[in-house]
PDB file of C-alpha atoms and ligand atoms in Angstrom:
ATOM      1  CA  UNK D   1       0.000   0.000   0.000  1.00 38.00           C
ATOM      2  CA  UNK D   2       1.053   3.553  -0.494  1.00 38.00           C
ATOM      3  CA  UNK D   3       2.263   5.373   2.604  1.00 37.00           C
ATOM      4  CA  UNK D   4       0.209   8.377   1.628  1.00 37.00           C
ATOM      5  CA  UNK D   5      -3.107   8.040   3.378  1.00 38.00           C
ATOM      6  CA  UNK D   6      -6.043   9.351   1.405  1.00 39.00           C
ATOM      7  CA  UNK D   7      -8.862  10.982   3.281  1.00 41.00           C
ATOM      8  CA  UNK D   8     -12.157   9.221   2.585  1.00 47.00           C
ATOM      9  CA  UNK D   9     -13.809  12.392   1.353  1.00 51.00           C
ATOM     10  CA  UNK D  10     -11.185  13.061  -1.298  1.00 53.00           C
ATOM     11  CA  UNK D  11     -11.328  10.809  -4.327  1.00 57.00           C
ATOM     12  CA  UNK D  12      -7.849  10.172  -5.728  1.00 60.00           C
ATOM     13  CA  UNK D  13      -7.594  11.584  -9.227  1.00 56.00           C
ATOM     14  CA  UNK D  14      -8.503   9.190 -12.026  1.00 56.00           C
ATOM     15  CA  UNK D  15      -8.869  11.791 -14.730  1.00 45.00           C
ATOM     16  CA  UNK D  16     -12.605  11.098 -14.905  1.00 47.00           C
ATOM     17  CA  UNK D  17     -15.186  13.861 -15.124  1.00 41.00           C
ATOM     18  CA  UNK D  18     -17.256  14.377 -12.015  1.00 42.00           C
ATOM     19  CA  UNK D  19     -21.038  14.728 -11.736  1.00 40.00           C
ATOM     20  CA  UNK D  20     -22.834  16.251 -14.689  1.00 38.00           C
ATOM     21  CA  UNK D  21     -26.140  17.030 -13.019  1.00 39.00           C
ATOM     22  CA  UNK D  22     -27.462  20.426 -13.954  1.00 40.00           C
ATOM     23  CA  UNK D  23     -30.951  21.703 -13.258  1.00 43.00           C
ATOM     24  CA  UNK D  24     -32.364  22.205  -9.757  1.00 44.00           C
ATOM     25  CA  UNK D  25     -34.792  19.562  -8.488  1.00 44.00           C
ATOM     26  CA  UNK D  26     -38.249  20.752  -9.416  1.00 37.00           C
ATOM     27  CA  UNK D  27     -40.232  18.308  -7.318  1.00 38.00           C
ATOM     28  CA  UNK D  28     -39.187  20.170  -4.169  1.00 36.00           C
ATOM     29  CA  UNK D  29     -36.289  18.563  -2.278  1.00 40.00           C
ATOM     30  CA  UNK D  30     -37.241  20.301   0.975  1.00 47.00           C
ATOM     31  CA  UNK D  31     -34.524  18.311   2.752  1.00 54.00           C
ATOM     32  CA  UNK D  32     -31.947  20.025   0.539  1.00 61.00           C
ATOM     33  CA  UNK D  33     -33.420  22.833  -1.536  1.00 62.00           C
ATOM     34  CA  UNK D  34     -30.124  23.346  -3.370  1.00 70.00           C
ATOM     35  CA  UNK D  35     -30.026  19.739  -4.576  1.00 76.00           C
ATOM     36  CA  UNK D  36     -29.772  19.294  -8.325  1.00 92.00           C
ATOM     37  CA  UNK D  37     -31.319  16.516 -10.334  1.00 96.00           C
ATOM     38  CA  UNK D  38     -29.119  13.430 -10.669  1.00 97.00           C
ATOM     39  CA  UNK D  39     -31.675  11.261 -12.504  1.00 97.00           C
ATOM     40  CA  UNK D  40     -34.635  12.679 -14.416  1.00 98.00           C
ATOM     41  CA  UNK D  41     -37.377  10.160 -15.208  1.00 98.00           C
ATOM     42  CA  UNK D  42     -40.146  11.359 -17.544  1.00 98.00           C
ATOM     43  CA  UNK D  43     -43.280   9.659 -18.870  1.00 98.00           C
ATOM     44  CA  UNK D  44     -41.663   6.291 -18.264  1.00 98.00           C
ATOM     45  CA  UNK D  45     -43.497   3.040 -19.059  1.00 98.00           C
ATOM     46  CA  UNK D  46     -41.922  -0.424 -18.864  1.00 98.00           C
ATOM     47  CA  UNK D  47     -43.198  -3.755 -20.126  1.00 98.00           C
ATOM     48  CA  UNK D  48     -42.358  -7.448 -20.067  1.00 98.00           C
ATOM     49  CA  UNK D  49     -43.931  -8.616 -23.326  1.00 98.00           C
ATOM     50  CA  UNK D  50     -47.542  -7.367 -23.166  1.00 97.00           C
ATOM     51  CA  UNK D  51     -47.503  -6.953 -19.400  1.00 98.00           C
ATOM     52  CA  UNK D  52     -47.047  -3.356 -18.259  1.00 98.00           C
ATOM     53  CA  UNK D  53     -44.920  -3.377 -15.083  1.00 98.00           C
ATOM     54  CA  UNK D  54     -44.478   0.432 -14.846  1.00 98.00           C
ATOM     55  CA  UNK D  55     -46.965   3.164 -15.765  1.00 98.00           C
ATOM     56  CA  UNK D  56     -46.155   6.765 -16.508  1.00 97.00           C
ATOM     57  CA  UNK D  57     -43.519   7.470 -13.901  1.00 98.00           C
ATOM     58  CA  UNK D  58     -42.307  11.061 -13.576  1.00 98.00           C
ATOM     59  CA  UNK D  59     -39.669  11.386 -10.910  1.00 97.00           C
ATOM     60  CA  UNK D  60     -36.605  13.503 -10.208  1.00 97.00           C
ATOM     61  CA  UNK D  61     -33.917  11.848  -8.101  1.00 97.00           C
ATOM     62  CA  UNK D  62     -31.785  14.546  -6.443  1.00 96.00           C
ATOM     63  CA  UNK D  63     -28.015  14.399  -6.021  1.00 96.00           C
ATOM     64  CA  UNK D  64     -26.485  13.987  -2.539  1.00 95.00           C
ATOM     65  CA  UNK D  65     -29.677  12.477  -1.216  1.00 96.00           C
ATOM     66  CA  UNK D  66     -30.913   8.992  -0.276  1.00 97.00           C
ATOM     67  CA  UNK D  67     -34.205   8.257  -2.028  1.00 97.00           C
ATOM     68  CA  UNK D  68     -36.037   5.140  -0.812  1.00 97.00           C
ATOM     69  CA  UNK D  69     -38.375   3.197  -3.104  1.00 98.00           C
ATOM     70  CA  UNK D  70     -41.047   1.475  -1.019  1.00 97.00           C
ATOM     71  CA  UNK D  71     -44.201  -0.464  -1.886  1.00 96.00           C
ATOM     72  CA  UNK D  72     -45.551  -4.002  -1.918  1.00 95.00           C
ATOM     73  CA  UNK D  73     -43.803  -6.793  -3.854  1.00 94.00           C
ATOM     74  CA  UNK D  74     -44.345  -6.770  -7.577  1.00 96.00           C
ATOM     75  CA  UNK D  75     -45.123  -3.052  -7.905  1.00 97.00           C
ATOM     76  CA  UNK D  76     -42.164  -2.238 -10.165  1.00 97.00           C
ATOM     77  CA  UNK D  77     -39.420  -0.926  -7.860  1.00 97.00           C
ATOM     78  CA  UNK D  78     -36.705  -3.292  -9.086  1.00 95.00           C
ATOM     79  CA  UNK D  79     -37.850  -2.933 -12.676  1.00 97.00           C
ATOM     80  CA  UNK D  80     -37.246   0.815 -12.503  1.00 97.00           C
ATOM     81  CA  UNK D  81     -33.836   0.277 -10.894  1.00 96.00           C
ATOM     82  CA  UNK D  82     -32.938  -2.185 -13.649  1.00 96.00           C
ATOM     83  CA  UNK D  83     -33.872   0.287 -16.366  1.00 97.00           C
ATOM     84  CA  UNK D  84     -31.794   3.022 -14.761  1.00 97.00           C
ATOM     85  CA  UNK D  85     -28.612   1.042 -15.360  1.00 93.00           C
ATOM     86  CA  UNK D  86     -29.885  -0.954 -18.345  1.00 96.00           C
ATOM     87  CA  UNK D  87     -29.777  -4.340 -16.639  1.00 94.00           C
ATOM     88  CA  UNK D  88     -33.035  -5.181 -18.406  1.00 94.00           C
ATOM     89  CA  UNK D  89     -31.074  -5.315 -21.688  1.00 93.00           C
ATOM     90  CA  UNK D  90     -30.563  -9.015 -21.028  1.00 94.00           C
ATOM     91  CA  UNK D  91     -34.294  -9.714 -20.625  1.00 96.00           C
ATOM     92  CA  UNK D  92     -35.583 -10.317 -24.171  1.00 96.00           C
ATOM     93  CA  UNK D  93     -39.232  -9.478 -23.360  1.00 97.00           C
ATOM     94  CA  UNK D  94     -38.361  -6.201 -21.579  1.00 97.00           C
ATOM     95  CA  UNK D  95     -39.077  -2.948 -23.419  1.00 97.00           C
ATOM     96  CA  UNK D  96     -39.757   0.609 -22.306  1.00 97.00           C
ATOM     97  CA  UNK D  97     -40.967   4.044 -23.410  1.00 97.00           C
ATOM     98  CA  UNK D  98     -40.239   7.545 -22.158  1.00 97.00           C
ATOM     99  CA  UNK D  99     -37.055   9.082 -20.880  1.00 98.00           C
ATOM    100  CA  UNK D 100     -34.464   8.457 -18.156  1.00 98.00           C
ATOM    101  CA  UNK D 101     -31.608  10.957 -18.175  1.00 97.00           C
ATOM    102  CA  UNK D 102     -28.481  11.629 -16.162  1.00 96.00           C
ATOM    103  CA  UNK D 103     -27.119  14.998 -17.186  1.00 92.00           C
ATOM    104  CA  UNK D 104     -27.191  15.065 -20.985  1.00 91.00           C
ATOM    105  CA  UNK D 105     -27.141  11.290 -21.311  1.00 95.00           C
ATOM    106  CA  UNK D 106     -30.357   9.599 -22.404  1.00 97.00           C
ATOM    107  CA  UNK D 107     -30.023   6.210 -20.726  1.00 97.00           C
ATOM    108  CA  UNK D 108     -32.581   4.475 -22.932  1.00 96.00           C
ATOM    109  CA  UNK D 109     -30.819   5.391 -26.212  1.00 95.00           C
ATOM    110  CA  UNK D 110     -29.526   2.350 -28.045  1.00 91.00           C
ATOM    111  CA  UNK D 111     -26.239   4.202 -28.614  1.00 94.00           C
ATOM    112  CA  UNK D 112     -25.631   4.741 -24.905  1.00 96.00           C
ATOM    113  CA  UNK D 113     -22.368   3.098 -23.871  1.00 94.00           C
ATOM    114  CA  UNK D 114     -23.586   0.665 -21.221  1.00 94.00           C
ATOM    115  CA  UNK D 115     -20.107  -0.015 -19.831  1.00 92.00           C
ATOM    116  CA  UNK D 116     -19.544   3.696 -19.182  1.00 91.00           C
ATOM    117  CA  UNK D 117     -23.100   4.056 -17.872  1.00 95.00           C
ATOM    118  CA  UNK D 118     -22.370   1.387 -15.262  1.00 92.00           C
ATOM    119  CA  UNK D 119     -19.235   3.243 -14.217  1.00 91.00           C
ATOM    120  CA  UNK D 120     -21.396   6.307 -13.585  1.00 95.00           C
ATOM    121  CA  UNK D 121     -24.145   4.315 -11.874  1.00 96.00           C
ATOM    122  CA  UNK D 122     -22.909   1.771  -9.314  1.00 95.00           C
ATOM    123  CA  UNK D 123     -25.194  -1.097  -8.319  1.00 94.00           C
ATOM    124  CA  UNK D 124     -25.377  -2.954  -5.013  1.00 95.00           C
ATOM    125  CA  UNK D 125     -27.536  -6.068  -4.864  1.00 94.00           C
ATOM    126  CA  UNK D 126     -29.621  -7.758  -2.201  1.00 92.00           C
ATOM    127  CA  UNK D 127     -27.134 -10.572  -1.752  1.00 93.00           C
ATOM    128  CA  UNK D 128     -23.497  -9.484  -1.551  1.00 95.00           C
ATOM    129  CA  UNK D 129     -21.832 -10.662  -4.771  1.00 95.00           C
ATOM    130  CA  UNK D 130     -18.063 -10.253  -4.505  1.00 97.00           C
ATOM    131  CA  UNK D 131     -16.074 -11.741  -7.373  1.00 97.00           C
ATOM    132  CA  UNK D 132     -14.118 -14.912  -6.510  1.00 97.00           C
ATOM    133  CA  UNK D 133     -10.948 -12.831  -6.380  1.00 97.00           C
ATOM    134  CA  UNK D 134      -8.904 -11.123  -3.704  1.00 98.00           C
ATOM    135  CA  UNK D 135     -10.317  -8.195  -1.740  1.00 98.00           C
ATOM    136  CA  UNK D 136      -7.876  -5.887  -3.542  1.00 98.00           C
ATOM    137  CA  UNK D 137      -8.774  -7.214  -7.003  1.00 98.00           C
ATOM    138  CA  UNK D 138     -12.487  -6.801  -6.321  1.00 98.00           C
ATOM    139  CA  UNK D 139     -12.064  -3.107  -5.620  1.00 98.00           C
ATOM    140  CA  UNK D 140      -9.464  -2.636  -8.366  1.00 97.00           C
ATOM    141  CA  UNK D 141     -11.739  -4.258 -10.963  1.00 96.00           C
ATOM    142  CA  UNK D 142     -13.628  -1.111 -12.044  1.00 94.00           C
ATOM    143  CA  UNK D 143     -10.617   1.236 -12.071  1.00 95.00           C
ATOM    144  CA  UNK D 144      -8.607  -1.291 -14.134  1.00 95.00           C
ATOM    145  CA  UNK D 145     -11.490  -1.573 -16.590  1.00 91.00           C
ATOM    146  CA  UNK D 146     -12.202   2.128 -16.937  1.00 90.00           C
ATOM    147  CA  UNK D 147      -9.008   4.089 -16.207  1.00 89.00           C
ATOM    148  CA  UNK D 148      -5.335   4.050 -17.077  1.00 90.00           C
ATOM    149  CA  UNK D 149      -3.950   4.045 -13.582  1.00 90.00           C
ATOM    150  CA  UNK D 150      -0.496   3.184 -12.242  1.00 93.00           C
ATOM    151  CA  UNK D 151       0.126   0.732  -9.392  1.00 94.00           C
ATOM    152  CA  UNK D 152       0.587   3.351  -6.679  1.00 95.00           C
ATOM    153  CA  UNK D 153      -2.489   5.316  -7.646  1.00 95.00           C
ATOM    154  CA  UNK D 154      -4.481   2.103  -7.866  1.00 96.00           C
ATOM    155  CA  UNK D 155      -3.383   1.053  -4.373  1.00 97.00           C
ATOM    156  CA  UNK D 156      -4.344   4.489  -3.107  1.00 96.00           C
ATOM    157  CA  UNK D 157      -7.741   4.327  -4.782  1.00 96.00           C
ATOM    158  CA  UNK D 158      -8.410   0.850  -3.356  1.00 97.00           C
ATOM    159  CA  UNK D 159      -7.561   2.088   0.133  1.00 97.00           C
ATOM    160  CA  UNK D 160      -9.703   5.209  -0.328  1.00 95.00           C
ATOM    161  CA  UNK D 161     -12.680   3.137  -1.470  1.00 95.00           C
ATOM    162  CA  UNK D 162     -12.382   0.633   1.377  1.00 96.00           C
ATOM    163  CA  UNK D 163     -12.095   3.466   3.919  1.00 95.00           C
ATOM    164  CA  UNK D 164     -15.070   5.244   2.388  1.00 92.00           C
ATOM    165  CA  UNK D 165     -17.066   1.995   2.639  1.00 93.00           C
ATOM    166  CA  UNK D 166     -16.074   1.667   6.321  1.00 92.00           C
ATOM    167  CA  UNK D 167     -14.414  -1.729   5.898  1.00 95.00           C
ATOM    168  CA  UNK D 168     -10.711  -0.814   5.594  1.00 96.00           C
ATOM    169  CA  UNK D 169      -9.742  -1.551   9.194  1.00 96.00           C
ATOM    170  CA  UNK D 170     -11.246  -5.013   8.953  1.00 96.00           C
ATOM    171  CA  UNK D 171      -9.524  -5.988   5.696  1.00 98.00           C
ATOM    172  CA  UNK D 172      -6.277  -4.005   5.509  1.00 98.00           C
ATOM    173  CA  UNK D 173      -4.166  -6.974   6.666  1.00 98.00           C
ATOM    174  CA  UNK D 174      -5.751  -9.442   4.254  1.00 98.00           C
ATOM    175  CA  UNK D 175      -6.114  -7.463   1.028  1.00 98.00           C
ATOM    176  CA  UNK D 176      -4.725 -10.283  -1.083  1.00 98.00           C
ATOM    177  CA  UNK D 177      -6.907 -12.982   0.465  1.00 98.00           C
ATOM    178  CA  UNK D 178     -10.171 -14.103  -1.123  1.00 98.00           C
ATOM    179  CA  UNK D 179     -13.148 -11.799  -0.694  1.00 98.00           C
ATOM    180  CA  UNK D 180     -15.299 -14.892  -0.256  1.00 98.00           C
ATOM    181  CA  UNK D 181     -13.758 -15.397   3.209  1.00 97.00           C
ATOM    182  CA  UNK D 182     -15.385 -12.215   4.542  1.00 97.00           C
ATOM    183  CA  UNK D 183     -18.630 -12.166   6.545  1.00 95.00           C
ATOM    184  CA  UNK D 184     -21.852 -11.191   4.754  1.00 94.00           C
ATOM    185  CA  UNK D 185     -21.790  -7.668   6.186  1.00 94.00           C
ATOM    186  CA  UNK D 186     -18.137  -7.201   5.248  1.00 95.00           C
ATOM    187  CA  UNK D 187     -18.840  -8.548   1.748  1.00 96.00           C
ATOM    188  CA  UNK D 188     -21.661  -6.028   1.300  1.00 94.00           C
ATOM    189  CA  UNK D 189     -19.414  -3.143   2.367  1.00 95.00           C
ATOM    190  CA  UNK D 190     -16.741  -4.517  -0.002  1.00 97.00           C
ATOM    191  CA  UNK D 191     -19.312  -4.470  -2.817  1.00 96.00           C
ATOM    192  CA  UNK D 192     -20.053  -0.837  -1.967  1.00 95.00           C
ATOM    193  CA  UNK D 193     -16.288  -0.113  -2.064  1.00 96.00           C
ATOM    194  CA  UNK D 194     -16.103  -1.849  -5.461  1.00 96.00           C
ATOM    195  CA  UNK D 195     -18.980   0.289  -6.751  1.00 95.00           C
ATOM    196  CA  UNK D 196     -17.513   3.597  -5.559  1.00 95.00           C
ATOM    197  CA  UNK D 197     -13.961   2.809  -6.776  1.00 95.00           C
ATOM    198  CA  UNK D 198     -15.155   3.283 -10.358  1.00 93.00           C
ATOM    199  CA  UNK D 199     -16.065   6.923  -9.574  1.00 92.00           C
ATOM    200  CA  UNK D 200     -19.870   6.833  -9.949  1.00 95.00           C
ATOM    201  CA  UNK D 201     -22.277   9.737  -9.452  1.00 95.00           C
ATOM    202  CA  UNK D 202     -25.165   7.487  -8.512  1.00 97.00           C
ATOM    203  CA  UNK D 203     -25.507   4.333  -6.403  1.00 97.00           C
ATOM    204  CA  UNK D 204     -28.501   2.032  -6.846  1.00 97.00           C
ATOM    205  CA  UNK D 205     -29.146  -0.394  -4.008  1.00 96.00           C
ATOM    206  CA  UNK D 206     -31.712  -3.175  -4.261  1.00 95.00           C
ATOM    207  CA  UNK D 207     -32.589  -4.175  -0.680  1.00 94.00           C
ATOM    208  CA  UNK D 208     -28.929  -3.927   0.341  1.00 93.00           C
ATOM    209  CA  UNK D 209     -29.464  -5.141   3.913  1.00 93.00           C
ATOM    210  CA  UNK D 210     -32.067  -7.832   3.490  1.00 90.00           C
ATOM    211  CA  UNK D 211     -29.518 -10.683   3.627  1.00 89.00           C
ATOM    212  CA  UNK D 212     -27.620  -9.200   6.602  1.00 89.00           C
ATOM    213  CA  UNK D 213     -27.842  -9.713  10.373  1.00 90.00           C
ATOM    214  CA  UNK D 214     -28.993  -6.745  12.518  1.00 91.00           C
ATOM    215  CA  UNK D 215     -25.444  -5.619  13.435  1.00 89.00           C
ATOM    216  CA  UNK D 216     -24.287  -5.605   9.803  1.00 90.00           C
ATOM    217  CA  UNK D 217     -27.534  -3.934   8.743  1.00 92.00           C
ATOM    218  CA  UNK D 218     -26.898  -1.105  11.136  1.00 91.00           C
ATOM    219  CA  UNK D 219     -23.333  -0.595   9.832  1.00 89.00           C
ATOM    220  CA  UNK D 220     -24.482  -0.603   6.203  1.00 90.00           C
ATOM    221  CA  UNK D 221     -27.348   1.801   7.024  1.00 93.00           C
ATOM    222  CA  UNK D 222     -24.901   4.206   8.693  1.00 91.00           C
ATOM    223  CA  UNK D 223     -22.671   3.923   5.652  1.00 92.00           C
ATOM    224  CA  UNK D 224     -25.529   4.641   3.224  1.00 93.00           C
ATOM    225  CA  UNK D 225     -26.455   7.720   5.209  1.00 90.00           C
ATOM    226  CA  UNK D 226     -22.860   8.989   5.120  1.00 90.00           C
ATOM    227  CA  UNK D 227     -22.365   8.263   1.421  1.00 93.00           C
ATOM    228  CA  UNK D 228     -25.214  10.583   0.514  1.00 93.00           C
ATOM    229  CA  UNK D 229     -22.867  13.504   1.117  1.00 93.00           C
ATOM    230  CA  UNK D 230     -21.292  12.585  -2.182  1.00 93.00           C
ATOM    231  CA  UNK D 231     -23.683  10.430  -4.218  1.00 95.00           C
ATOM    232  CA  UNK D 232     -27.293  10.262  -5.308  1.00 97.00           C
ATOM    233  CA  UNK D 233     -28.450   7.014  -3.721  1.00 97.00           C
ATOM    234  CA  UNK D 234     -31.594   5.111  -4.642  1.00 98.00           C
ATOM    235  CA  UNK D 235     -32.459   2.301  -2.257  1.00 97.00           C
ATOM    236  CA  UNK D 236     -35.256  -0.221  -2.688  1.00 97.00           C
ATOM    237  CA  UNK D 237     -36.383  -1.440   0.710  1.00 95.00           C
ATOM    238  CA  UNK D 238     -39.236  -3.473   2.152  1.00 91.00           C
ATOM    239  CA  UNK D 239     -38.283  -2.312   5.598  1.00 91.00           C
ATOM    240  CA  UNK D 240     -40.133   0.876   6.422  1.00 92.00           C
ATOM    241  CA  UNK D 241     -38.079   1.550   9.560  1.00 92.00           C
ATOM    242  CA  UNK D 242     -35.037   1.406   7.339  1.00 93.00           C
ATOM    243  CA  UNK D 243     -36.542   3.958   4.950  1.00 95.00           C
ATOM    244  CA  UNK D 244     -37.207   6.318   7.871  1.00 95.00           C
ATOM    245  CA  UNK D 245     -33.737   5.721   9.353  1.00 93.00           C
ATOM    246  CA  UNK D 246     -31.624   6.332   6.310  1.00 92.00           C
ATOM    247  CA  UNK D 247     -33.499   8.075   3.512  1.00 96.00           C
ATOM    248  CA  UNK D 248     -34.171  11.767   2.914  1.00 96.00           C
ATOM    249  CA  UNK D 249     -36.899  11.229   0.363  1.00 97.00           C
ATOM    250  CA  UNK D 250     -39.256   8.350  -0.318  1.00 98.00           C
ATOM    251  CA  UNK D 251     -41.246   7.277  -3.360  1.00 98.00           C
ATOM    252  CA  UNK D 252     -44.213   4.981  -2.711  1.00 98.00           C
ATOM    253  CA  UNK D 253     -44.902   2.565  -5.581  1.00 98.00           C
ATOM    254  CA  UNK D 254     -48.183   0.747  -6.095  1.00 97.00           C
ATOM    255  CA  UNK D 255     -49.171  -1.387  -9.105  1.00 97.00           C
ATOM    256  CA  UNK D 256     -46.445   0.064 -11.297  1.00 98.00           C
ATOM    257  CA  UNK D 257     -47.124   3.715 -10.468  1.00 98.00           C
ATOM    258  CA  UNK D 258     -45.516   6.192  -8.115  1.00 98.00           C
ATOM    259  CA  UNK D 259     -48.455   7.172  -5.919  1.00 98.00           C
ATOM    260  CA  UNK D 260     -46.535   9.760  -3.928  1.00 97.00           C
ATOM    261  CA  UNK D 261     -42.974  11.037  -3.575  1.00 97.00           C
ATOM    262  CA  UNK D 262     -41.642  13.516  -1.044  1.00 97.00           C
ATOM    263  CA  UNK D 263     -39.522  14.086   2.046  1.00 97.00           C
ATOM    264  CA  UNK D 264     -39.433  10.826   4.018  1.00 97.00           C
ATOM    265  CA  UNK D 265     -40.683  12.327   7.254  1.00 96.00           C
ATOM    266  CA  UNK D 266     -43.656  13.943   5.562  1.00 97.00           C
ATOM    267  CA  UNK D 267     -44.519  10.832   3.561  1.00 97.00           C
ATOM    268  CA  UNK D 268     -44.585   8.708   6.715  1.00 96.00           C
ATOM    269  CA  UNK D 269     -46.226  11.166   9.111  1.00 96.00           C
ATOM    270  CA  UNK D 270     -48.458  13.238   6.871  1.00 96.00           C
ATOM    271  CA  UNK D 271     -48.947  11.496   3.527  1.00 97.00           C
ATOM    272  CA  UNK D 272     -50.963  13.268   0.851  1.00 97.00           C
ATOM    273  CA  UNK D 273     -52.550  10.138  -0.595  1.00 97.00           C
ATOM    274  CA  UNK D 274     -54.872   7.714   1.186  1.00 97.00           C
ATOM    275  CA  UNK D 275     -53.150   4.723  -0.419  1.00 97.00           C
ATOM    276  CA  UNK D 276     -49.803   5.860   0.984  1.00 97.00           C
ATOM    277  CA  UNK D 277     -51.286   6.222   4.433  1.00 96.00           C
ATOM    278  CA  UNK D 278     -52.775   2.724   4.262  1.00 96.00           C
ATOM    279  CA  UNK D 279     -49.414   1.281   3.257  1.00 96.00           C
ATOM    280  CA  UNK D 280     -47.214   3.095   5.768  1.00 94.00           C
ATOM    281  CA  UNK D 281     -49.622   2.255   8.602  1.00 93.00           C
ATOM    282  CA  UNK D 282     -49.482  -1.425   7.648  1.00 91.00           C
ATOM    283  CA  UNK D 283     -53.067  -1.804   6.387  1.00 89.00           C
ATOM    284  CA  UNK D 284     -51.720  -3.807   3.434  1.00 84.00           C
ATOM    285  CA  UNK D 285     -48.424  -4.828   1.974  1.00 79.00           C
TER     286      UNK D 285
HETATM  287  P1  ADP U 301     -40.814  -5.130  -7.052  1.00 61.30           P
HETATM  288  O1  ADP U 301     -39.366  -4.824  -7.178  1.00 61.30           O
HETATM  289  O2  ADP U 301     -41.620  -3.945  -6.661  1.00 61.30           O
HETATM  290  O3  ADP U 301     -41.078  -6.316  -6.163  1.00 61.30           O
HETATM  291  P2  ADP U 301     -40.602  -5.967  -9.814  1.00 61.30           P
HETATM  292  O4  ADP U 301     -40.104  -4.785 -10.515  1.00 61.30           O
HETATM  293  O5  ADP U 301     -39.628  -7.068  -9.503  1.00 61.30           O
HETATM  294  O6  ADP U 301     -41.379  -5.516  -8.495  1.00 61.30           O
HETATM  295  O7  ADP U 301     -41.788  -6.611 -10.668  1.00 61.30           O
HETATM  296  C1  ADP U 301     -42.819  -5.839 -11.228  1.00 61.30           C
HETATM  297  C2  ADP U 301     -43.701  -6.761 -12.062  1.00 61.30           C
HETATM  298  O8  ADP U 301     -42.974  -7.209 -13.208  1.00 61.30           O
HETATM  299  C3  ADP U 301     -44.150  -8.018 -11.322  1.00 61.30           C
HETATM  300  O9  ADP U 301     -45.491  -8.333 -11.723  1.00 61.30           O
HETATM  301  C4  ADP U 301     -43.188  -9.069 -11.791  1.00 61.30           C
HETATM  302  O10 ADP U 301     -43.772 -10.367 -11.763  1.00 61.30           O
HETATM  303  C5  ADP U 301     -42.927  -8.627 -13.228  1.00 61.30           C
HETATM  304  N1  ADP U 301     -41.583  -9.038 -13.676  1.00 61.30           N
HETATM  305  C6  ADP U 301     -40.410  -8.724 -13.094  1.00 61.30           C
HETATM  306  N2  ADP U 301     -39.371  -9.252 -13.778  1.00 61.30           N
HETATM  307  C7  ADP U 301     -39.913  -9.915 -14.831  1.00 61.30           C
HETATM  308  C8  ADP U 301     -39.374 -10.667 -15.909  1.00 61.30           C
HETATM  309  N3  ADP U 301     -38.040 -10.839 -16.063  1.00 61.30           N
HETATM  310  N4  ADP U 301     -40.238 -11.215 -16.796  1.00 61.30           N
HETATM  311  C9  ADP U 301     -41.578 -11.031 -16.675  1.00 61.30           C
HETATM  312  N5  ADP U 301     -42.148 -10.324 -15.686  1.00 61.30           N
HETATM  313  C10 ADP U 301     -41.334  -9.770 -14.768  1.00 61.30           C
END
């Protein structure tokens, strides 16, 4: 490792452009009125064959904010996440209409470079999925793929990412051992380190704590809350306490539509829509 310790809030230089978000959030990010739009979703419909899984979603995801997607199973939360980083490209029946943009980039365009898109939008899954490689090589994977980076800078970036993901102290003496030997909670924080090492603007998390024990859940929740200082984070969760603990804004999905979106506290304590109230008070779900 390099002797030069990098502070977790300073990304070592990789020559990559930083965030491109431009216009202010129009849907009223009361939690952070200065927040700009990181992801703009307009008139978005998504289908599997003839089945319409998502109907006419209009949603602005602000930068430097955790936005929780909540709602009963099967209401389209994961489908939207998958369209945001084009994971549905591998599902032959999946097709969509409308617009999803980050900065000037239209994500749904056929010409969009999906490899670069996935550098800009990191993804963390329900079940930690480290590669069967060393801890170091997991984190170095994205930078090696996307940047020309020398050994010292790479070591520095790996350390920075592991510190930022709050797992450095637990792995610093075993960087060249297999990532598969880590606990589930450590693996999930490693996967977050792997995602942020590639220099994304946005992190998508699909139920990131659902496979973790309560102690690991709490560490990952703290981490998510801290990471919002730098990234736009979208987190699908079935756990409403989790949404209230670590999100700034919440979107409630029902039958493929966003029924209501707003500051988390307001959505849980004073929802505008009856359906939202029924869901957050546990009348169905
Ligand atoms: P959620 O994340 O809210 O649980 P999903 O986005 O996974 O919901 O699913 C929304 C709807 O789309 C569901 O009716 C689900 O059965 C359907 N669906 C999801 N993935 C596929 C797929 N690959 N093929 C066909 N239908 C799918």
